[in-house]
Coordinates of C-alpha atoms in Angstrom, one line a residue:
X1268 CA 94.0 125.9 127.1
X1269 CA 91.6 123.7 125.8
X1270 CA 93.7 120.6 124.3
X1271 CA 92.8 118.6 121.1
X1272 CA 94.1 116.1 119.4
X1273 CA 94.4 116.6 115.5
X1274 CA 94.1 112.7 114.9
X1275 CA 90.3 113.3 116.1
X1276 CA 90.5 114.7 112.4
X1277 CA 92.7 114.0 110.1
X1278 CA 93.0 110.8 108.0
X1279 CA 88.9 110.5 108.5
X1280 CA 87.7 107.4 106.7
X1281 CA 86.7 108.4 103.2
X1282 CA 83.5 107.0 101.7
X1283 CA 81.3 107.0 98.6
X1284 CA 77.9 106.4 98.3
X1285 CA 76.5 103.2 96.4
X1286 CA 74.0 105.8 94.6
X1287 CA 77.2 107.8 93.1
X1288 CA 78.4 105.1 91.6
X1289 CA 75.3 103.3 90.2
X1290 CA 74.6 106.7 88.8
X1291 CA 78.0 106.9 87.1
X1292 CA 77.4 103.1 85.7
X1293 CA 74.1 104.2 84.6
X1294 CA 75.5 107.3 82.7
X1295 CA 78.2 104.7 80.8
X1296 CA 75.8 102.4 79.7
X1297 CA 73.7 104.9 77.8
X1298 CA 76.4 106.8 76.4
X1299 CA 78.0 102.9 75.6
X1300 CA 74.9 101.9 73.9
X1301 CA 73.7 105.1 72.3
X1302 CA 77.9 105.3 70.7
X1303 CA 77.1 101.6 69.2
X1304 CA 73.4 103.0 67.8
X1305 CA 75.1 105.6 66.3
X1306 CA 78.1 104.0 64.7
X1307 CA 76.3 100.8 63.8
X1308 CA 72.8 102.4 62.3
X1309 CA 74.2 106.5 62.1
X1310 CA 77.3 106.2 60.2
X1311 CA 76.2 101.9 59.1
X1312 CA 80.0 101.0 60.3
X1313 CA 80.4 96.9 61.0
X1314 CA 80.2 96.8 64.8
X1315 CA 80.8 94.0 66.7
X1316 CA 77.2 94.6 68.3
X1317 CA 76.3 90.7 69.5
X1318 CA 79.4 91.4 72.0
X1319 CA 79.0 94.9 72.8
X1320 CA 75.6 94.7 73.6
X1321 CA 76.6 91.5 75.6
X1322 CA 78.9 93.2 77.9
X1323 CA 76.6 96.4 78.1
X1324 CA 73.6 94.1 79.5
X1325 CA 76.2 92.5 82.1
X1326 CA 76.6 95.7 83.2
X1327 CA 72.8 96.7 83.3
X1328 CA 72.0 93.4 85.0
X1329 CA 74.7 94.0 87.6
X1330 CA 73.5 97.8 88.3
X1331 CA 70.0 96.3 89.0
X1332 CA 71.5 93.7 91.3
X1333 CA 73.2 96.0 93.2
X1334 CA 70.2 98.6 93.3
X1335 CA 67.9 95.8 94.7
X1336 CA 69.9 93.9 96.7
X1337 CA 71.1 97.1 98.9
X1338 CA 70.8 100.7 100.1
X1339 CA 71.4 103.5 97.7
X1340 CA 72.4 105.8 99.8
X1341 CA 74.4 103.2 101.4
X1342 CA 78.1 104.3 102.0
X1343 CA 80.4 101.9 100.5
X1344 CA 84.0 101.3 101.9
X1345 CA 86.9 101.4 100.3
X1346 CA 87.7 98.4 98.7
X1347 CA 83.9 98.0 97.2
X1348 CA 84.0 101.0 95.6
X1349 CA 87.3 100.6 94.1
X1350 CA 86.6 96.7 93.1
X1351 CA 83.4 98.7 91.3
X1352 CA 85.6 101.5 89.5
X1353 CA 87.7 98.4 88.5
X1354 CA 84.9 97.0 87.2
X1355 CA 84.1 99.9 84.9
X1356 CA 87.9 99.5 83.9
X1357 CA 87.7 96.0 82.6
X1358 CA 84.4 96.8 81.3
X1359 CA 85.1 99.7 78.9
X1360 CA 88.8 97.1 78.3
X1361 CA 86.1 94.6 76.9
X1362 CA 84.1 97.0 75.1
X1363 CA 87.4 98.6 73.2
X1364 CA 88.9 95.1 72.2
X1365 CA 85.8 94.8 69.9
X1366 CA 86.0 98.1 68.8
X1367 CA 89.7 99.3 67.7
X1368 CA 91.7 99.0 70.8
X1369 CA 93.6 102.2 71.4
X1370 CA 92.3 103.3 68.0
X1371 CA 89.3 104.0 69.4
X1372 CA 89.0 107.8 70.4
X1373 CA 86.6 106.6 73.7
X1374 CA 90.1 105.2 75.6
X1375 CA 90.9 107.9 76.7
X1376 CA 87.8 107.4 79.2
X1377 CA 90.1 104.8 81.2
X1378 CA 90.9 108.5 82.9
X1379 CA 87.2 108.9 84.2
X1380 CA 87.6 106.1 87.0
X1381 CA 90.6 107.1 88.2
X1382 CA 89.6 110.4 88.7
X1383 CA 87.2 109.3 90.5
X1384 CA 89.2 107.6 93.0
X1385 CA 91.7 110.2 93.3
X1386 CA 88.5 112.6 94.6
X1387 CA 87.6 110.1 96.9
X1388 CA 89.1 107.1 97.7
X1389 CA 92.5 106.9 99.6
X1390 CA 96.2 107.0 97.4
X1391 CA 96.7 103.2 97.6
X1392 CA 93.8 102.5 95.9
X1393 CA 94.0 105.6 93.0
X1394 CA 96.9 103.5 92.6
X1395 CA 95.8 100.6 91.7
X1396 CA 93.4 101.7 89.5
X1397 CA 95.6 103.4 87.7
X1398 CA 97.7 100.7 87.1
X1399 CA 95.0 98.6 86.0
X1400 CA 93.9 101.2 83.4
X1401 CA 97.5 101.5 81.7
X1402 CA 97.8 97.5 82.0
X1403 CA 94.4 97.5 80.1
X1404 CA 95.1 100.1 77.4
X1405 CA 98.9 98.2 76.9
X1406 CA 96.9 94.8 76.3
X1407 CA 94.5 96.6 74.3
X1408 CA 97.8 98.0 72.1
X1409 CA 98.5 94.4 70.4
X1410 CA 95.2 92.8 70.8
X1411 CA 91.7 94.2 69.7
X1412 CA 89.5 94.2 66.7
X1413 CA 89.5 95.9 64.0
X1414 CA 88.5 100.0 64.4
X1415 CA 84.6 99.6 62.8
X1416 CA 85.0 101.8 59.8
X1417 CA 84.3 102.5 56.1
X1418 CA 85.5 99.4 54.7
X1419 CA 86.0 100.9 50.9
X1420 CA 88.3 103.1 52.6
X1421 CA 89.7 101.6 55.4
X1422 CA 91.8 103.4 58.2
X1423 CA 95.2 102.3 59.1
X1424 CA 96.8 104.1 61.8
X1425 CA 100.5 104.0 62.2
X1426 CA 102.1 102.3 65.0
X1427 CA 104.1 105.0 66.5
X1428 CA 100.6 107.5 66.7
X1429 CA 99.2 104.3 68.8
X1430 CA 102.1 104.5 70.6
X1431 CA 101.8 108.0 71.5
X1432 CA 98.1 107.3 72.0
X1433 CA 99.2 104.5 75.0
X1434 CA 101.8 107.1 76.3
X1435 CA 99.2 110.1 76.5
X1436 CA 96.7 107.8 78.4
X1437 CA 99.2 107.1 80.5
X1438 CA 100.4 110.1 81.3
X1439 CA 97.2 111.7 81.9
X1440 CA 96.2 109.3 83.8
X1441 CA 99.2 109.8 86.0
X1442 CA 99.6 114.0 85.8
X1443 CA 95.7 114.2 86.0
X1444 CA 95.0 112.0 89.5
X1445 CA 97.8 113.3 91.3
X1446 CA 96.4 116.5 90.7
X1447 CA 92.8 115.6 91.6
X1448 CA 94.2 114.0 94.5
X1449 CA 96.0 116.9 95.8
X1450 CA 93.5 119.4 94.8
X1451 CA 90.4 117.0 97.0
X1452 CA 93.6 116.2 100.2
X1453 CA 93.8 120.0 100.5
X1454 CA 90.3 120.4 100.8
X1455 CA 89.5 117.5 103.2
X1456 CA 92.5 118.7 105.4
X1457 CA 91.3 122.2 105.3
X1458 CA 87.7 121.3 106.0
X1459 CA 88.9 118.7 108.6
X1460 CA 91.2 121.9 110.5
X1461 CA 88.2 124.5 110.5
X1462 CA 85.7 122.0 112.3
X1463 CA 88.6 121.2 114.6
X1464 CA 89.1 125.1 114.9
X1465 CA 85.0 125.4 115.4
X1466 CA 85.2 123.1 118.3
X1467 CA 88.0 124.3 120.1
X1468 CA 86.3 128.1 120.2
X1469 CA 82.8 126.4 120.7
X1470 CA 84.5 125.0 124.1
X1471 CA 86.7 128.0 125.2
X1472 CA 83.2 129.9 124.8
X1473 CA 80.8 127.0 127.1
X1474 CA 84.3 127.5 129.8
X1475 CA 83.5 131.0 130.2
X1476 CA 79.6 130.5 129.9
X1477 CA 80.4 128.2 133.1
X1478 CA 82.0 130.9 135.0
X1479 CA 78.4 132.7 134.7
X1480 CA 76.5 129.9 135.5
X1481 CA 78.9 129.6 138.8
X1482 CA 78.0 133.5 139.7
X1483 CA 74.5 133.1 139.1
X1484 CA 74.1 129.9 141.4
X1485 CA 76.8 131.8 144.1
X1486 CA 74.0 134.5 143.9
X1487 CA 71.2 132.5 144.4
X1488 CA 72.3 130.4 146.9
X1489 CA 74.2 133.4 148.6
X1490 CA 70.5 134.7 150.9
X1491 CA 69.6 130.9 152.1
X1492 CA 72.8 130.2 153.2
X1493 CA 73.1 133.3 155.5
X1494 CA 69.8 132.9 156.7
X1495 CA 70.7 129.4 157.7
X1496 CA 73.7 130.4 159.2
X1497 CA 71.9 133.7 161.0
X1498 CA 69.2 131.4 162.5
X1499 CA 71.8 128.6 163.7
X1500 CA 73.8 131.3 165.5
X1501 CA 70.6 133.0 167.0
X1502 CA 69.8 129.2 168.0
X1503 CA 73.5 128.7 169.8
X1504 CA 72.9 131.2 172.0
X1505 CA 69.6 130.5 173.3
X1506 CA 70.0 126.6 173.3
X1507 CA 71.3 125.5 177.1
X1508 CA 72.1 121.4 176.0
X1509 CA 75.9 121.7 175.4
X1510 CA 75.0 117.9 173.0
X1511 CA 72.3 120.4 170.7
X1512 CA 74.7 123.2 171.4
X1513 CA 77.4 121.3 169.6
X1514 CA 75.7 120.2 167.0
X1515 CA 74.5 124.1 166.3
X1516 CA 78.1 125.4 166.4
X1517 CA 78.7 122.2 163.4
X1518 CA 76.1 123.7 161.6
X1519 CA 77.0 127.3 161.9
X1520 CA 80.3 126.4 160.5
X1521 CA 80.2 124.3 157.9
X1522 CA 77.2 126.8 156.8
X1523 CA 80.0 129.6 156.8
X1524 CA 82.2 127.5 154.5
X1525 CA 79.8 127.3 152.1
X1526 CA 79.3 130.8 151.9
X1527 CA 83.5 131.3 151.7
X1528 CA 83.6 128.9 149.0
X1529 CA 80.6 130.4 146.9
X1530 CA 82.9 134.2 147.8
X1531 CA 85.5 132.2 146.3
X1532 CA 83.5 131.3 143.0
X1533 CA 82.0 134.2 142.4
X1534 CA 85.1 136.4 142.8
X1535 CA 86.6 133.8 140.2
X1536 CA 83.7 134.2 138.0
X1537 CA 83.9 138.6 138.2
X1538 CA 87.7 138.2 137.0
X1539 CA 86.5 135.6 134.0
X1540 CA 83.1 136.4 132.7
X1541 CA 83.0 136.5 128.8
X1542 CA 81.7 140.4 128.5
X1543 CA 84.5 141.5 130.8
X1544 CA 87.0 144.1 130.0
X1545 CA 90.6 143.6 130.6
X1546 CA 93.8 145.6 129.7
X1547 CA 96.2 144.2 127.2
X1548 CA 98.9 144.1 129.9
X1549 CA 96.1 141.2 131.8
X1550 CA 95.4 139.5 129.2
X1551 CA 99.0 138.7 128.6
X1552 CA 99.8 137.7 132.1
X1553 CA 96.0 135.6 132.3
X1554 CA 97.9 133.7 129.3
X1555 CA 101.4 133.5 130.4
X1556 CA 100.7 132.6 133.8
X1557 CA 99.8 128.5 133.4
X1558 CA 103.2 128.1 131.1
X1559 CA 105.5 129.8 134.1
X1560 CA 106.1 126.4 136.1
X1561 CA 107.7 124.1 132.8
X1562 CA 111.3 125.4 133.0
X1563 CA 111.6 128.0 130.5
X1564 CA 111.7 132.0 131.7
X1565 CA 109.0 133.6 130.4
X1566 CA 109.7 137.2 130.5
X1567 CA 107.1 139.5 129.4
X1568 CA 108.2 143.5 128.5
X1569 CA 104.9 145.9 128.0
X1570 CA 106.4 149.4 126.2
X1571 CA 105.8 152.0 127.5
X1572 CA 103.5 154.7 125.2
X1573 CA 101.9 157.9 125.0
X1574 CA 98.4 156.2 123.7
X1575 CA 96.4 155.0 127.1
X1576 CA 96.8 150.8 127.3
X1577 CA 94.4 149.2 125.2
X1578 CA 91.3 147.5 126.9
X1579 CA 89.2 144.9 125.1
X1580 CA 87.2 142.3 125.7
X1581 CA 87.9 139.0 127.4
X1582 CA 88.0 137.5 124.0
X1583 CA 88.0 133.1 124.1
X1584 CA 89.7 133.4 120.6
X1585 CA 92.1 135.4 121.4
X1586 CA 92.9 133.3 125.0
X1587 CA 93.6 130.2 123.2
X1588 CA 95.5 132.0 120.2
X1589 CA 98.0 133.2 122.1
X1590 CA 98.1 130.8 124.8
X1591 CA 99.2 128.4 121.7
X1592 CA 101.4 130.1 120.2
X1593 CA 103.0 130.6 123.9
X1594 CA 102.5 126.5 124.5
X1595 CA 104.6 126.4 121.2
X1596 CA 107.5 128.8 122.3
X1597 CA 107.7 127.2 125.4
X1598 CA 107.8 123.6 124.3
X1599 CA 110.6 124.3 122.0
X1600 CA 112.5 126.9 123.4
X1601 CA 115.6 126.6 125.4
X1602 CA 115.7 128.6 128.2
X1603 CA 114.0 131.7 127.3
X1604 CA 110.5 132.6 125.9
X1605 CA 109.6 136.9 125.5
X1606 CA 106.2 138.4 125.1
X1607 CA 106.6 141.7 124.3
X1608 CA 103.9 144.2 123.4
X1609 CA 103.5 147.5 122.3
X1610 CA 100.8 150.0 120.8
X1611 CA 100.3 153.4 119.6
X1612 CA 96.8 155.1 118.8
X1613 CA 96.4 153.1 115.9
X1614 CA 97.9 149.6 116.0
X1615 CA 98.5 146.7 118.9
X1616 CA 101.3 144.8 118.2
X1617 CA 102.7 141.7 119.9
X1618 CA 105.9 139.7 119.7
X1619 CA 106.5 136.3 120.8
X1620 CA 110.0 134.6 120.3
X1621 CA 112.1 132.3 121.5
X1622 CA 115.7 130.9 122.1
X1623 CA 115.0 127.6 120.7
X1624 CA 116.0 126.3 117.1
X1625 CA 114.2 128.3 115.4
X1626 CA 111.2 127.2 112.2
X1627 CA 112.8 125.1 109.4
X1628 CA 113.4 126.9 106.4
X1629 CA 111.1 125.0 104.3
X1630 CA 108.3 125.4 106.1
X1631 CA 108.8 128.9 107.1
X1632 CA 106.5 130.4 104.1
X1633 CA 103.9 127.2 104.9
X1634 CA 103.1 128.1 108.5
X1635 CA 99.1 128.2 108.9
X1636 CA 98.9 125.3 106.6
X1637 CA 97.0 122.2 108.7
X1638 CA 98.8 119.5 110.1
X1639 CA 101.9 120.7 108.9
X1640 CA 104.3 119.2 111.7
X1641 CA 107.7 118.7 112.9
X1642 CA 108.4 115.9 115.3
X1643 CA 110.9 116.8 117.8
X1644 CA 114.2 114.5 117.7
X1645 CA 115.5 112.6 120.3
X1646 CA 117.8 114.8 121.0
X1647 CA 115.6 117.6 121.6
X1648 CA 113.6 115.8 124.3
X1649 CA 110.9 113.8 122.8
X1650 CA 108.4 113.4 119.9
X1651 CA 106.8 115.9 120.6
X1652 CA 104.2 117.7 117.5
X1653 CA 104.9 121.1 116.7
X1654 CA 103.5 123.5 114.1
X1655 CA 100.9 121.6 113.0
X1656 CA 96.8 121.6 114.0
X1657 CA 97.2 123.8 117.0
X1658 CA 99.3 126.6 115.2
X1659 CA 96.6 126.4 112.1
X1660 CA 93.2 126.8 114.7
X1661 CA 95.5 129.7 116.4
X1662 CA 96.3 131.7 113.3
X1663 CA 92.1 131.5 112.2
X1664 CA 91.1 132.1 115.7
X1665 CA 93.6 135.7 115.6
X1666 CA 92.5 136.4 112.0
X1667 CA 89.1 136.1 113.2
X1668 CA 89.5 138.9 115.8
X1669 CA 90.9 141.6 113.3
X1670 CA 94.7 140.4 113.8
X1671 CA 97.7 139.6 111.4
X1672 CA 100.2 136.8 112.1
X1673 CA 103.6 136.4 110.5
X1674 CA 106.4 133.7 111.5
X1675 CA 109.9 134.1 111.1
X1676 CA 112.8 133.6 112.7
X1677 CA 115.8 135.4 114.5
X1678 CA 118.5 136.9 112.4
X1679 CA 121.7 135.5 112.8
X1680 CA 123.4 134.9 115.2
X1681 CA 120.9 134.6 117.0
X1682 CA 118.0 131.8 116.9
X1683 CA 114.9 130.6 117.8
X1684 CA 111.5 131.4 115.7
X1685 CA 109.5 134.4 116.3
X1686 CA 105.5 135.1 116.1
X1687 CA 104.5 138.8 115.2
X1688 CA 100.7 139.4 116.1
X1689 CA 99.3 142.8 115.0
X1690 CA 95.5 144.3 115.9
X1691 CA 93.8 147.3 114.9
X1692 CA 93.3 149.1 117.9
X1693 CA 89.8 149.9 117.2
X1694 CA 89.3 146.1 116.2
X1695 CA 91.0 145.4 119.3
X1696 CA 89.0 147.6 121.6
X1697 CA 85.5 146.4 120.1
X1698 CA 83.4 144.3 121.9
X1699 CA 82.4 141.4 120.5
X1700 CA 80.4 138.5 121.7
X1701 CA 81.6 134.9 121.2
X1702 CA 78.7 134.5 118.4
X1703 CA 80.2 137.3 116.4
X1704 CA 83.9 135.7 117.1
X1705 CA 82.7 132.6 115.4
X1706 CA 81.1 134.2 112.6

């Protein structure tokens, strides 16, 4: 089996590009200075507009900086583009002090940052942000101008509806970027598992393009090599100085251990080409047999039917599917691992189990997620990552063939987890080529 390493993928750095964010601050300083046009000449309320306009232009001068001095399409790290989110924080703080505080219905965009950073930045820094919004919006609660409006009919909002303005921010601030933050984490690890899955098939399939490669040179190198060994043995017998002689006899040999090891290649190459066909019955025992030597009996039952024994094609998915789900048994199983297979006209069906303890509970129903993982105690012999990367590419490799996987466990008393595979035959049967596997 192919091995991989699931920290090749997960937890990849996360990065946003410096155009992104100018583009954001760009889109909040029109919408800041066209909300100040409108209250200030629209609806002729007494804005604070020497201020505003002040911290507006800040803003403007420091997007132009920024777009000068470097890249666009630069990727910024981490901390830069969260110290520029935090910016906008304290920016829209500054712009809301002069213009109502928490009375002002534009707070609520301390959210829009934050959000932000729960799409794309890593939880630490969501954090922080977050905090600094609320820490902004509770300053903003007892200090900040006066709300601009009509002042022959001034508006006087109650304290407790300011309150429940502060507590609303905060809250959706809170409810809103975990949510984001879960929704975007699903998707990277998702994304992340199915270009780890991609890679894994890519290399089963270049394996098994080697084996070709192997009988094609075997072939061609198959008529020189005899020649050479037809024309040192002609040579031997004609040749009368034992030192020549000698050297002949060398020749001759070493020619015919080329050709045994070439007989040897190519008769591995006819057993593991990717368009051969191969019962269901050898395709078990071609993915039991490297796991027989770790310990653990592997015993393997094949029912015995009326239907003929399913034939299909020496599929690379379904090699590495099952050899994983195998590698799993056997890794946590105690003394006992059993394939056992069945089929009828209709359906394939194949059940591995073992003795071992058995999938927790609450991640039974989560199984196939990515990088969900148990690590082996102690006790049990190690640390050791199960059911996590490799059972996810397994499950999408077997879906991809036309099969259904469930996990369960043993019923009492007995234990140890159990893996239910389950073909249509016809699916089975098809040939496929490794392009149409991956597609």
């Amino acid at each position: 089996m192919t091995e991989i390493a699931d920290s090749d993928f997960r937890h990849a750095q996360r990065h946003i590009r410096l155009d992104t964010i100018l583009r954001l601050r760009w889109l909040a300083v029109l919408g800041q200075l066209a909300a100040i046009f409108i209250v200030a000449q629209g609806l002729e309320f007494d804005v604070e507009i020497v201020p505003c306009v002040s911290i507006i232009a800040l803003s403007a001068a420091l997007n132009l900086a920024l777009q000068t001095a470097a890249n666009p399409m630069r990727r910024l790290e981490p901390m830069q583009a969260a110290g520029l989110l935090a910016l906008n924080i304290v920016e829209l703080a500054g712009l809301l002090f002069f213009t109502g505080g928490l009375q002002n219905p534009f707070s609520f965009l301390f959210l829009a940052p934050v959000l932000i950073s729960a799409t794309a930045l890593p939880a630490r820094f969501t954090f922080g942000l977050g905090l600094l919004a609320v820490a902004c919006a509770s300053l903003l609660f007892f200090f900040h101008f006066p709300l601009p409006w009509d002042s022959d009919d001034p508006l006087v909002l109650p304290p407790i509806y300011l309150v429940g303005v502060w507590l609303s921010i905060a809250l959706a601030i809170g409810v809103t970027s975990l949510y984001s933050f879960q929704v975007s984490e699903e998707a990277r690890k998702l994304a992340d598992a199915l270009a780890a899955t991609e890679l894994v098939l890519t290399r089963e399939q270049h394996l098994t393009q080697l084996d070709g490669l192997a009988a094609a040179a075997a072939h061609e190198l198959g008529t020189p090599l005899a020649t050479i060994f037809l024309i040192s043995r002609e040579l031997e017998k004609t040749v009368k100085d034992p030192s020549f002689a000698a050297d002949l006899k060398t020749l001759r040999e070493q020619t015919q251990r080329c050709r045994d090891i070439l007989s040897k290649i190519t008769q591995l190459s006819s057993t593991g080409a990717p368009f051969d066909r191969m019962k269901l019955s050898e395709l078990i025992e071609e993915v039991v047999a490297p796991h027989r030597d770790f310990g653990v009996e592997i015993t393997v039952r094949i029912a015995v039917a009326v239907a003929a024994e399913p034939v299909g094609s020496r599929n690379p998915a379904i090699l590495y599917g099952i050899g994983n789900i195998v590698e799993n048994a056997v890794d946590f199983a105690r003394t006992t691992v059993e394939v056992n297979a069945w089929w009828n006209k209709d359906t394939i069906e194949l059940m591995i189990s073992d003795d071992g303890p058995g999938i927790p509970p609450d991640i039974l129903n989560r199984i196939g997620e990515p990088y969900l993982s148990r690590r082996r105690t102690q006790d049990d012999g190690g640390g050791r990552r199960g059911l996590g990367l490799g059972v996810f590419i397994a499950r999408t490799l077997l879906e991809r063939t036309g099969a259904k996987v469930s996990f369960t466990n043993r019923t009492f008393p007995e234990h140890g987890a159990v893996v239910h595979i389950t073909w249509p035959r016809q699916r089975f049967e098809a040939i496929e080529t490794p392009e149409e596997t991956i597609g």
